mmCIF file of C-alpha atoms in Angstrom:
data_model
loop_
_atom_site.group_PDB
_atom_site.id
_atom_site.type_symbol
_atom_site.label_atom_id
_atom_site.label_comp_id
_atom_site.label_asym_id
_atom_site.label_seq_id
_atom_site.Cartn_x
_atom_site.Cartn_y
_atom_site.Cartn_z
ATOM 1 C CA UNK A 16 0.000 0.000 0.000
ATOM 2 C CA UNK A 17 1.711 3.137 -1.061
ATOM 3 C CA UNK A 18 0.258 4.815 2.376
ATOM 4 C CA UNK A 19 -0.823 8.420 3.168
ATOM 5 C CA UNK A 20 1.362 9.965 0.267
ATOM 6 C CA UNK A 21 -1.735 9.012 -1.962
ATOM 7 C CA UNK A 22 -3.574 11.858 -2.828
ATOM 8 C CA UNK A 23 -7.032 12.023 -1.817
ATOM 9 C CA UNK A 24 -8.516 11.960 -5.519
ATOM 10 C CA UNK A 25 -6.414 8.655 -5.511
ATOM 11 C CA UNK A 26 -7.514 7.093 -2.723
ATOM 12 C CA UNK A 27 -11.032 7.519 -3.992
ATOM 13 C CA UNK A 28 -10.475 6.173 -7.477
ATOM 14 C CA UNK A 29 -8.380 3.173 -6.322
ATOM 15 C CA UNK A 30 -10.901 1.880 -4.152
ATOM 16 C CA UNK A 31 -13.138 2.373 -6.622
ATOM 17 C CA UNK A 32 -11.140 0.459 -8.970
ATOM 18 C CA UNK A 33 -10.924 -1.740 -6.028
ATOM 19 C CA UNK A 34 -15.129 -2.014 -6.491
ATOM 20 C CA UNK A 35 -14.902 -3.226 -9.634
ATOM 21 C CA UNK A 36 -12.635 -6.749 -9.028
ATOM 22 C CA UNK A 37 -14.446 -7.026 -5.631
ATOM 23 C CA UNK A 38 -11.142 -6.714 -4.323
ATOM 24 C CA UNK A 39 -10.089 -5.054 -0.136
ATOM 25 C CA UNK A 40 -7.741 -2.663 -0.765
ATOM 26 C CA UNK A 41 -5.857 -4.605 1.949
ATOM 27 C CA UNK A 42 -5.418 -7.867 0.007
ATOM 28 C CA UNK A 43 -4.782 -6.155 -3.127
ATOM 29 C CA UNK A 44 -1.030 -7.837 -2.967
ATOM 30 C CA UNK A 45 -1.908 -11.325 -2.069
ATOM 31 C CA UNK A 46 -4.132 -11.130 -4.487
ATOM 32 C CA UNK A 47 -2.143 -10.094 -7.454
ATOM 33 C CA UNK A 48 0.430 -12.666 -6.261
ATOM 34 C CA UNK A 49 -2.332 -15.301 -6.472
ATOM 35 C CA UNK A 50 -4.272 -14.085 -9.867
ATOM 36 C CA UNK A 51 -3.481 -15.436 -13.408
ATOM 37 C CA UNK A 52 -1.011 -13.093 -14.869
ATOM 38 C CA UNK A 53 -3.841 -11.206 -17.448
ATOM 39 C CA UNK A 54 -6.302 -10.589 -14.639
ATOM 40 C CA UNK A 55 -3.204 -8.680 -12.418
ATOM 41 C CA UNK A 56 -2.303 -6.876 -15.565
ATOM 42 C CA UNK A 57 -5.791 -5.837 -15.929
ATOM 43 C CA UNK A 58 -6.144 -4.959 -12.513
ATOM 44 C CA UNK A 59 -3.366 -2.393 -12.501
ATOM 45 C CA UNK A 60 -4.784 -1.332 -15.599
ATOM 46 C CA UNK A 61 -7.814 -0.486 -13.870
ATOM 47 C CA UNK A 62 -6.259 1.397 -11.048
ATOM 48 C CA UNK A 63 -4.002 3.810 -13.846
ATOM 49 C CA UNK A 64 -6.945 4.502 -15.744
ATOM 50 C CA UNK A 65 -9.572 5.410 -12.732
ATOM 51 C CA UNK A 66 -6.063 7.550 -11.057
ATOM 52 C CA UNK A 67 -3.198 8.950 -13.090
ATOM 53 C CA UNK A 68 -4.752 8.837 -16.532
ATOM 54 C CA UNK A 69 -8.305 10.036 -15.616
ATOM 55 C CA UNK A 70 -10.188 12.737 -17.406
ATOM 56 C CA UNK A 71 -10.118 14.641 -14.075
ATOM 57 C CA UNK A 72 -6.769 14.347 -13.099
ATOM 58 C CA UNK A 73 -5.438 14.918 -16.866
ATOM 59 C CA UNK A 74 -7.256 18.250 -16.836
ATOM 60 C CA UNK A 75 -6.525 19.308 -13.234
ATOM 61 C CA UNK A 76 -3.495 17.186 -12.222
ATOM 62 C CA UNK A 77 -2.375 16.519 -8.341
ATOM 63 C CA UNK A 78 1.015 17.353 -7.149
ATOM 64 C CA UNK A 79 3.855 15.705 -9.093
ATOM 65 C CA UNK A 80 5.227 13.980 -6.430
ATOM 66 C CA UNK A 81 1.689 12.665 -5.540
ATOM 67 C CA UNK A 82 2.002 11.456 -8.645
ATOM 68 C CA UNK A 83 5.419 9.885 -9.414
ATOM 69 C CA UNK A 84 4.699 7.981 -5.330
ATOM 70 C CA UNK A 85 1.590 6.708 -6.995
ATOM 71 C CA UNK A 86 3.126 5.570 -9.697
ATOM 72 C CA UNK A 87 6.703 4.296 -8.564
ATOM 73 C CA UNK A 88 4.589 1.910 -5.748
ATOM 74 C CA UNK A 89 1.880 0.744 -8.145
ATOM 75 C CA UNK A 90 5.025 -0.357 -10.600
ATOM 76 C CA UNK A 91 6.540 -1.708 -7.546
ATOM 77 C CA UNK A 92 3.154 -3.875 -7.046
ATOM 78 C CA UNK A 93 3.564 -5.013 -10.924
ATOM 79 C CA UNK A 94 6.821 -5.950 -10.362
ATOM 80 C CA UNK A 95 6.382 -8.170 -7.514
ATOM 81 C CA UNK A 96 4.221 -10.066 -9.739
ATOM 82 C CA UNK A 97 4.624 -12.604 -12.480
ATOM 83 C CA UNK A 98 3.130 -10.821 -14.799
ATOM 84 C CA UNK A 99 4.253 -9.640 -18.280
ATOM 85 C CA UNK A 100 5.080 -5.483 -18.075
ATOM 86 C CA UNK A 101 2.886 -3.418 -18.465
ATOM 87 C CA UNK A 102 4.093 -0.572 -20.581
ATOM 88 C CA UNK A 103 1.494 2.082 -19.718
ATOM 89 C CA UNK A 104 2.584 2.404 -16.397
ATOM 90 C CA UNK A 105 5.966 2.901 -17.952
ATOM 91 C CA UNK A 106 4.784 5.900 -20.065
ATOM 92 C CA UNK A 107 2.465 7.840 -17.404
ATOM 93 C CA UNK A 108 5.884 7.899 -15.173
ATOM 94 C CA UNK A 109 8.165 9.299 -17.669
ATOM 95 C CA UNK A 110 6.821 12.490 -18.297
ATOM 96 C CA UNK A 111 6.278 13.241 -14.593
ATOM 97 C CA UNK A 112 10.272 12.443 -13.595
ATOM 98 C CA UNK A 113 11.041 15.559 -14.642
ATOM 99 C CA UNK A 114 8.053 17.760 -13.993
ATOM 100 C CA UNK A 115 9.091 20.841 -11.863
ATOM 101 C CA UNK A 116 7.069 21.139 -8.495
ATOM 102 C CA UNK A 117 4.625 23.717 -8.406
ATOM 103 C CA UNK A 118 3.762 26.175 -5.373
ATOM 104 C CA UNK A 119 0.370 25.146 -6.125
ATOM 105 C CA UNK A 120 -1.480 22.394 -7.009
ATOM 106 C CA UNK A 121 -5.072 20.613 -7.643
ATOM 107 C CA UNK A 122 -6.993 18.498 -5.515
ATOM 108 C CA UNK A 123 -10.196 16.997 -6.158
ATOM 109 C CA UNK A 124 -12.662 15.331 -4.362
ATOM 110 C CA UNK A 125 -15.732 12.776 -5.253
ATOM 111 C CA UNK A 126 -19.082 13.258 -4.305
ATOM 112 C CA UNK A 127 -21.667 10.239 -4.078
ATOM 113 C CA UNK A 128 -23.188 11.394 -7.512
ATOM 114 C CA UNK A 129 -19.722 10.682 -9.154
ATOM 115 C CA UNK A 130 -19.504 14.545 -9.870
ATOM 116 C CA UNK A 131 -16.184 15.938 -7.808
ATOM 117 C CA UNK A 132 -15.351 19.492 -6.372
ATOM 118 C CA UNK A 133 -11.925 20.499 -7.693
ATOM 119 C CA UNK A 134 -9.784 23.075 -5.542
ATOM 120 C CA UNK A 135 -6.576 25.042 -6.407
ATOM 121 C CA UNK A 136 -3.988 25.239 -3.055
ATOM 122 C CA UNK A 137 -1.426 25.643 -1.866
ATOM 123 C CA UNK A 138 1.343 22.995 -1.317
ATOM 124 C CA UNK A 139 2.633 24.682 2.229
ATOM 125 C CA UNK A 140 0.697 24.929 5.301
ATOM 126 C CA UNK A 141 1.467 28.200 5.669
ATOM 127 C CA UNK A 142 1.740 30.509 2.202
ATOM 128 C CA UNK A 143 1.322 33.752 1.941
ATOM 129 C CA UNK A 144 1.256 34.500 5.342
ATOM 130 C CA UNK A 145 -1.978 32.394 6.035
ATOM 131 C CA UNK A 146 -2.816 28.727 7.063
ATOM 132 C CA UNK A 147 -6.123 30.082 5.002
ATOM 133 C CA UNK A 148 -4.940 28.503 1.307
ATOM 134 C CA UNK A 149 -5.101 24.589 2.148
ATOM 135 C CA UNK A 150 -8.613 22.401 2.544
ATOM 136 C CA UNK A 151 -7.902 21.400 6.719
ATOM 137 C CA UNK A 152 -9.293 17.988 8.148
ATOM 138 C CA UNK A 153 -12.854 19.961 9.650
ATOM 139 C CA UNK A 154 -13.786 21.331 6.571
ATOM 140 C CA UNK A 155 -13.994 17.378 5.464
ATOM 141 C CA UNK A 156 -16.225 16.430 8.257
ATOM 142 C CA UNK A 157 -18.472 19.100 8.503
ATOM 143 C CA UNK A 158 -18.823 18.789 4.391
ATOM 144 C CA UNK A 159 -19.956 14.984 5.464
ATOM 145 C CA UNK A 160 -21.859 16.185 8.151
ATOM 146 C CA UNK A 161 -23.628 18.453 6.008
ATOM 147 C CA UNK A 162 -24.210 15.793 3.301
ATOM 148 C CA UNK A 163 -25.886 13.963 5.886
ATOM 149 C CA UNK A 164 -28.254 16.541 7.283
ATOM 150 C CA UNK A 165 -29.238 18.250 3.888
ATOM 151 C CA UNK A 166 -32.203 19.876 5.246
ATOM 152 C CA UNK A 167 -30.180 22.120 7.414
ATOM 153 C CA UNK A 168 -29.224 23.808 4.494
ATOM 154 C CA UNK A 169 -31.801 23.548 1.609
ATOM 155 C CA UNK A 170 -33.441 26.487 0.631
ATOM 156 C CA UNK A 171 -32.258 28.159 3.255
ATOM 157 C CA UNK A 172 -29.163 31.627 3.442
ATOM 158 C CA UNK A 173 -26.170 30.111 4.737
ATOM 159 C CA UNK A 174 -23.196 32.230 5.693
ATOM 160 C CA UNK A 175 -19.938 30.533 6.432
ATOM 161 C CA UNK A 176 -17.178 32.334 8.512
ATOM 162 C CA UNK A 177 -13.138 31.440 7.553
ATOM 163 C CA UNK A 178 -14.298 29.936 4.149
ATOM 164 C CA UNK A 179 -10.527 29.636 3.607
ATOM 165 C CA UNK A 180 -10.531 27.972 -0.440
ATOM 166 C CA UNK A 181 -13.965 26.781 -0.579
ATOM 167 C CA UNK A 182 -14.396 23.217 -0.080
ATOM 168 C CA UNK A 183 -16.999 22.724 2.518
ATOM 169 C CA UNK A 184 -19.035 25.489 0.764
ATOM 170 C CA UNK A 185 -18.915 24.097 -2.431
ATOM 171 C CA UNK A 186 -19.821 20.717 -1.342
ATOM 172 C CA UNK A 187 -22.989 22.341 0.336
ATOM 173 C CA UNK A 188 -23.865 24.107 -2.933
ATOM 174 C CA UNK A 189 -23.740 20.843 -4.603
ATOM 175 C CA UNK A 190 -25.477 18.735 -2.668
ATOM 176 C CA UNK A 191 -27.858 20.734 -0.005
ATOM 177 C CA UNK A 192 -29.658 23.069 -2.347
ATOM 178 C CA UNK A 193 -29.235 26.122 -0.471
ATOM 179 C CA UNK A 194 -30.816 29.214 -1.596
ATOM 180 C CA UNK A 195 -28.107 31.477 -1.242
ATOM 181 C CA UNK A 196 -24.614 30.648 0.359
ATOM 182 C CA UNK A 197 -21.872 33.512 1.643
ATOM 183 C CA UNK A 198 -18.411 32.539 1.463
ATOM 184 C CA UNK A 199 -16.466 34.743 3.730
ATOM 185 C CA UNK A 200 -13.005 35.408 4.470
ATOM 186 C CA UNK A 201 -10.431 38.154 5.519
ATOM 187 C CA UNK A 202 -7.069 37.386 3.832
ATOM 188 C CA UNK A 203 -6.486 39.148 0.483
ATOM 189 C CA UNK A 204 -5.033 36.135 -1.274
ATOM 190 C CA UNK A 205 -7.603 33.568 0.378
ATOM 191 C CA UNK A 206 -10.643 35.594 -1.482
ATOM 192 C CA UNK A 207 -8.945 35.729 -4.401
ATOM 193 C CA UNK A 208 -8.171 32.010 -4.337
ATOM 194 C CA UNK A 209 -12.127 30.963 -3.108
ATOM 195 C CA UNK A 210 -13.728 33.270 -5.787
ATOM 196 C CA UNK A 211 -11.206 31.331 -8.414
ATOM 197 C CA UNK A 212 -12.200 28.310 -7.044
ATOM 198 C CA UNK A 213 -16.169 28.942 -7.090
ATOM 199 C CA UNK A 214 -15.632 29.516 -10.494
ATOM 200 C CA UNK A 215 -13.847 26.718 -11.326
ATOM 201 C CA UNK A 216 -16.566 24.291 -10.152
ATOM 202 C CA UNK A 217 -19.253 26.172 -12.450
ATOM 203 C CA UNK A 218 -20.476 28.079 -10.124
ATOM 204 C CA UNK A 219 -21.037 32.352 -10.698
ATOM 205 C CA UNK A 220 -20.903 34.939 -8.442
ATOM 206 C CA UNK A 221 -23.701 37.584 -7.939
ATOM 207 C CA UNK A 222 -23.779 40.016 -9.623
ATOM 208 C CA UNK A 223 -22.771 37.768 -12.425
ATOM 209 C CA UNK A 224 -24.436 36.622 -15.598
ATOM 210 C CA UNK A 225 -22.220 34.454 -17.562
ATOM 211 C CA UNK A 226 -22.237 30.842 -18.460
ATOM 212 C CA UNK A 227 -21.806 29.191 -15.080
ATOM 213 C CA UNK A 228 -19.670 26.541 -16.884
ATOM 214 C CA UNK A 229 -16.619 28.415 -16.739
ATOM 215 C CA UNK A 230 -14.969 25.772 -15.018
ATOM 216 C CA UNK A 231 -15.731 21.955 -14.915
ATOM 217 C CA UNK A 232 -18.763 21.089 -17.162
ATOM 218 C CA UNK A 233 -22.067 21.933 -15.073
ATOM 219 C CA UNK A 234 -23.790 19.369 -17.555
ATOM 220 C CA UNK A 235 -25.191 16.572 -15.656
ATOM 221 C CA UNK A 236 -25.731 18.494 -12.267
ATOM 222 C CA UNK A 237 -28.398 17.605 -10.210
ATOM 223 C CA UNK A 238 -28.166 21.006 -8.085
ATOM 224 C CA UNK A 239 -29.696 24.195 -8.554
ATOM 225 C CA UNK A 240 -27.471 27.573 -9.033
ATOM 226 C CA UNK A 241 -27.577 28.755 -5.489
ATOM 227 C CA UNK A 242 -27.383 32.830 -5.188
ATOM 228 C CA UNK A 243 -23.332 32.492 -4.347
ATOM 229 C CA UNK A 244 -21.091 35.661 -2.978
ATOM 230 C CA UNK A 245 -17.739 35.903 -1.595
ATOM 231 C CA UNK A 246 -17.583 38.885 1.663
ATOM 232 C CA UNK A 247 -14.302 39.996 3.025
ATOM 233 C CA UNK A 248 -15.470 39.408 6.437
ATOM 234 C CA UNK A 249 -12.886 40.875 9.333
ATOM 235 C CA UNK A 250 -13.754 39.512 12.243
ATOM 236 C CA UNK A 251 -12.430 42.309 14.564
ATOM 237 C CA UNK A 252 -14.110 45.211 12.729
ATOM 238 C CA UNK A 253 -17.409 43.633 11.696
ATOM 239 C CA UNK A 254 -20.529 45.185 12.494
ATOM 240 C CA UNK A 255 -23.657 43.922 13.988
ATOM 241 C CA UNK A 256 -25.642 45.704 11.237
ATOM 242 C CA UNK A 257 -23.625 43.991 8.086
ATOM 243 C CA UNK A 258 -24.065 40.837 9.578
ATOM 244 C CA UNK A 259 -27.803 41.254 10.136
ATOM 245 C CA UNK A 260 -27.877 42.548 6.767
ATOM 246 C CA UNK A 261 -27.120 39.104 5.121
ATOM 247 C CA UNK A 262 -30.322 37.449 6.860
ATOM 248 C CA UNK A 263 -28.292 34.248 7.952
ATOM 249 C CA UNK A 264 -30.672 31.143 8.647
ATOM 250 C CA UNK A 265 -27.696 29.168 9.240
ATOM 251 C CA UNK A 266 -23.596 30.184 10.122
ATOM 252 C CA UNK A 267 -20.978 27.477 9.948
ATOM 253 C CA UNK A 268 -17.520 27.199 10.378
ATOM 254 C CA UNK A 269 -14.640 24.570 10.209
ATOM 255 C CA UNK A 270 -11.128 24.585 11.342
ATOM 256 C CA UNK A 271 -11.328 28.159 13.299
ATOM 257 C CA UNK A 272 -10.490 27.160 16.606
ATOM 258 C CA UNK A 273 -6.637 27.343 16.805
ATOM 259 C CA UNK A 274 -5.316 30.321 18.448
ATOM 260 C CA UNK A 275 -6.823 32.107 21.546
ATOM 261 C CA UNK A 276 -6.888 35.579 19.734
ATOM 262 C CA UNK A 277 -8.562 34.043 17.138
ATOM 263 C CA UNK A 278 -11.397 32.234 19.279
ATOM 264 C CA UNK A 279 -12.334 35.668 21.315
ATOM 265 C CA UNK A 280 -12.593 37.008 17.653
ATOM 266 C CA UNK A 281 -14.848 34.527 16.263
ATOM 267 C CA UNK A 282 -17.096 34.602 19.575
ATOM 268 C CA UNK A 283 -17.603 38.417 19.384
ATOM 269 C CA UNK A 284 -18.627 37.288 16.061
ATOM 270 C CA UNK A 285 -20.865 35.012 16.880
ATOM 271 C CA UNK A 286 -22.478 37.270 19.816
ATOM 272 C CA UNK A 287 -23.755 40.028 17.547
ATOM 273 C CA UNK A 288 -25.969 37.461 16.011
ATOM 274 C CA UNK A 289 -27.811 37.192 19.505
ATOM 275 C CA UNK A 290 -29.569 40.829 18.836
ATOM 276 C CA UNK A 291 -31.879 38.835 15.986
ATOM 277 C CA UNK A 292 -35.454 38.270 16.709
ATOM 278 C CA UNK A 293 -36.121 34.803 18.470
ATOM 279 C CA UNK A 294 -37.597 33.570 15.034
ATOM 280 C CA UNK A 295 -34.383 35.095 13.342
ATOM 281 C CA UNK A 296 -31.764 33.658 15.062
ATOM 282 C CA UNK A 297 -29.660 31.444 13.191
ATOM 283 C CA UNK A 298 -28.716 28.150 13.722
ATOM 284 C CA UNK A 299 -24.645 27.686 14.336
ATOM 285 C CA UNK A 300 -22.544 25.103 13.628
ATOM 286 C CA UNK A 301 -18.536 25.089 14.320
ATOM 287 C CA UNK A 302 -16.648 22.066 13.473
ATOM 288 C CA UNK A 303 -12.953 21.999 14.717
ATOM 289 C CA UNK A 304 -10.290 19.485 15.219
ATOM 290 C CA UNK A 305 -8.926 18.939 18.602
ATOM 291 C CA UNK A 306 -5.342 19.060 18.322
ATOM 292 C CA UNK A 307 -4.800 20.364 21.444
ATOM 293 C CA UNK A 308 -7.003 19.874 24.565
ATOM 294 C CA UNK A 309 -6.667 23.482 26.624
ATOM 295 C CA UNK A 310 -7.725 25.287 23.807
ATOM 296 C CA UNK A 311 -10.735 23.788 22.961
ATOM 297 C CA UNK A 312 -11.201 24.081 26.192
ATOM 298 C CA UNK A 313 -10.594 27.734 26.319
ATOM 299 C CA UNK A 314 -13.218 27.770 23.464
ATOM 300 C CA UNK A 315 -15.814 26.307 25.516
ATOM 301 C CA UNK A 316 -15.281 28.258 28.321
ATOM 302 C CA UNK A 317 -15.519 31.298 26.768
ATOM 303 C CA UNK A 318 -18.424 30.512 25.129
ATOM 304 C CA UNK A 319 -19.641 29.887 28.349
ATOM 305 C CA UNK A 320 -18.365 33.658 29.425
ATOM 306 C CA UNK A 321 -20.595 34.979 26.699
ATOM 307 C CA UNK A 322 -23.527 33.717 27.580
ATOM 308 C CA UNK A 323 -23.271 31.048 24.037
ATOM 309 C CA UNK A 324 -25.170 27.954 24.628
ATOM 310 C CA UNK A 325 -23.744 24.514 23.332
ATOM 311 C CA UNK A 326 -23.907 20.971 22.822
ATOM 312 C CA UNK A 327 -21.819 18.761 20.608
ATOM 313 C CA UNK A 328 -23.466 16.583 17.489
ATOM 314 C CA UNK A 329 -23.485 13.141 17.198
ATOM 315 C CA UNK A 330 -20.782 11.687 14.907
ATOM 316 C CA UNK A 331 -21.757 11.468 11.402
ATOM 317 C CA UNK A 332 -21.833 7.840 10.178
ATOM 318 C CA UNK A 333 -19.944 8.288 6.471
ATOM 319 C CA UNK A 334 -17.166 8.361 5.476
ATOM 320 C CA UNK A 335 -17.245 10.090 1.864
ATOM 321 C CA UNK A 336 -13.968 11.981 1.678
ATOM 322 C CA UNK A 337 -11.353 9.204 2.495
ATOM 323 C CA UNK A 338 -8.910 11.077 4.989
ATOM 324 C CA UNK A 339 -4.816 10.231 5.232
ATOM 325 C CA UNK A 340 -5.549 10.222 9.257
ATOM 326 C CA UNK A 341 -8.202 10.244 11.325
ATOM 327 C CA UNK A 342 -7.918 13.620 13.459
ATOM 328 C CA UNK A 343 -10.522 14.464 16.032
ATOM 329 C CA UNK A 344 -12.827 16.274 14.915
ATOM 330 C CA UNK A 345 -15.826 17.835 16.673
ATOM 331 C CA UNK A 346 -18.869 19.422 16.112
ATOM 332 C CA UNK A 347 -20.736 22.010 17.930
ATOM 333 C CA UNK A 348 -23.785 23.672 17.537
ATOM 334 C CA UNK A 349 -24.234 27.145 19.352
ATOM 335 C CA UNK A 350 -27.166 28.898 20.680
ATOM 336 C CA UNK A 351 -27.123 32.042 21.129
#
């Protein structure tokens, strides 16, 4: 198994690959020890064709050292076999030897329907002077969570704090029918990168009118165009009044629980939102990973401090967006 240096579009297309022959990924090389030689060729044909040489990754191609990994351990797996060589997997590696690394790169991932949402990021963790340019673990889970629970967010004005480049957003306006969805964000670069990215996926931004398949083809969909737009949204200089003024039925956020400064930030955020009428409060949900155990517990206790009811979700039960580990990874909802 060539391990977590698969990239995630990978993953998903091997084990769907994997489908096909009926086949656990983790018997994959007892197997082709113990198939006849053309069924193992035709296996790793399989794999190369549903990974590497795929439509979507042709078009918007992973990092080249995802790539040359993938490659180099699935020729390893031929190898250990009996089977005659398989020349294809030859000729996808050569070209990508010598391919320069980018600062940026593509990453898709599958939805249920087959269709996938397709990001441009950044290969660093930090770039640009923000963590804000890279898809993080909550974002994931709270996408599944949402996928889950679509009437949470159908036909309904969801605004999402720290969109960051798009991901759980996009997966919401693909599968949850929203009626209108606000991608926020404070970093320069970030917007930039999450309007790119709406676009890319086929999606237009009000006030917009052209073809909405700018990016990957919108043919096939089985979504509506929500009403989409991208706010520069500081959380320190906000008002009360331009957040009322977007008529939120639902605020979410993922991965925005990190830093202390940060946290006091997002709850005065969160507080102006208590002013709303009872019938026009919104409903909150905050997904974050728990890498380290006083902060989140700083988070709930300041919630507590401001007077911000809440209660953790139950764990959803899929497991769409295969993950390289699995992180912990909680979700709140908050009253207010």
């Amino acid at each position: 198994m060539a391990g977590p240096e698969l990239g995630l579009l990978f993953q998903q297309r091997f084990l769907a690959a994997r489908r096909l022959r009926g086949m656990p990924w983790a018997e994959l090389e007892q197997q082709l020890t113990a198939a006849p030689q053309r069924s193992q060729s035709s296996l790793l044909s399989d794999i190369l064709h549903q990974t590497v040489l795929h439509p979507l990754c042709v078009r918007f191609p992973p990092p080249a050292s995802y790539r040359r990994r993938f490659l180099t351990e699935l020729i390893k797996k031929h190898e250990s076999t009996a089977a005659d060589p398989l020349d294809e997997l030859y000729d996808a590696l050569a070209p990508i030897l010598n391919e320069e690394e980018s600062t940026r790169c593509y990453k898709s991932y599958l939805l249920p329907s087959g269709e996938a949402v397709t990001l441009s990021e950044s290969v660093a963790i930090i770039s640009q002077g923000t963590t804000g340019l890279i898809t993080w673990d909550a974002a994931l889970h709270l996408a599944e969570w949402a996928m889950e629970n679509p009437k949470f967010f159908t036909n309904r004005t969801v605004l999402e704090l720290g969109s960051g480049v798009g991901f759980t957003g996009l997966v919401i306006c693909k599968t949850c029918n929203p009626k209108t969805y606000v991608f926020s964000d404070c970093h320069h670069a970030v917007l930039k990168q999450l309007t790119e990215n709406i676009r890319l996926n086929g999606f237009t931004l009000e006030p917009e009118t052209t073809n909405p398949a700018q990016g990957q083809e919108a043919e096939g969909q089985e979504y509506q165009q929500p009403k989409l737009l991208v706010a520069e949204l500081d959380w320190g200089s906000v008002t009360e009044q331009q957040l009322l003024a977007l008529h939120a039925d639902v605020v979410i956020a993922a991965d925005v629980v990190y830093d202390p400064e940060v946290t006091l930030a997002l709850i005065g955020v969160l507080q102006k939102f208590s002013t709303s009428r009872a019938d026009r409060k919104p409903d909150i949900y905050v997904a974050l990973t728990v890498r380290n155990a006083d902060t989140y517990h700083v988070f709930q206790a300041e919630l507590d401090k401001a007077g911000i009811r809440w209660q953790i979700i139950p764990a959803h039960s899929s497991n769409i967006f295969l993950h390289d580990t699995q992180p912990n990874v909680t979700v709140l909802q908050l009253l207010v």
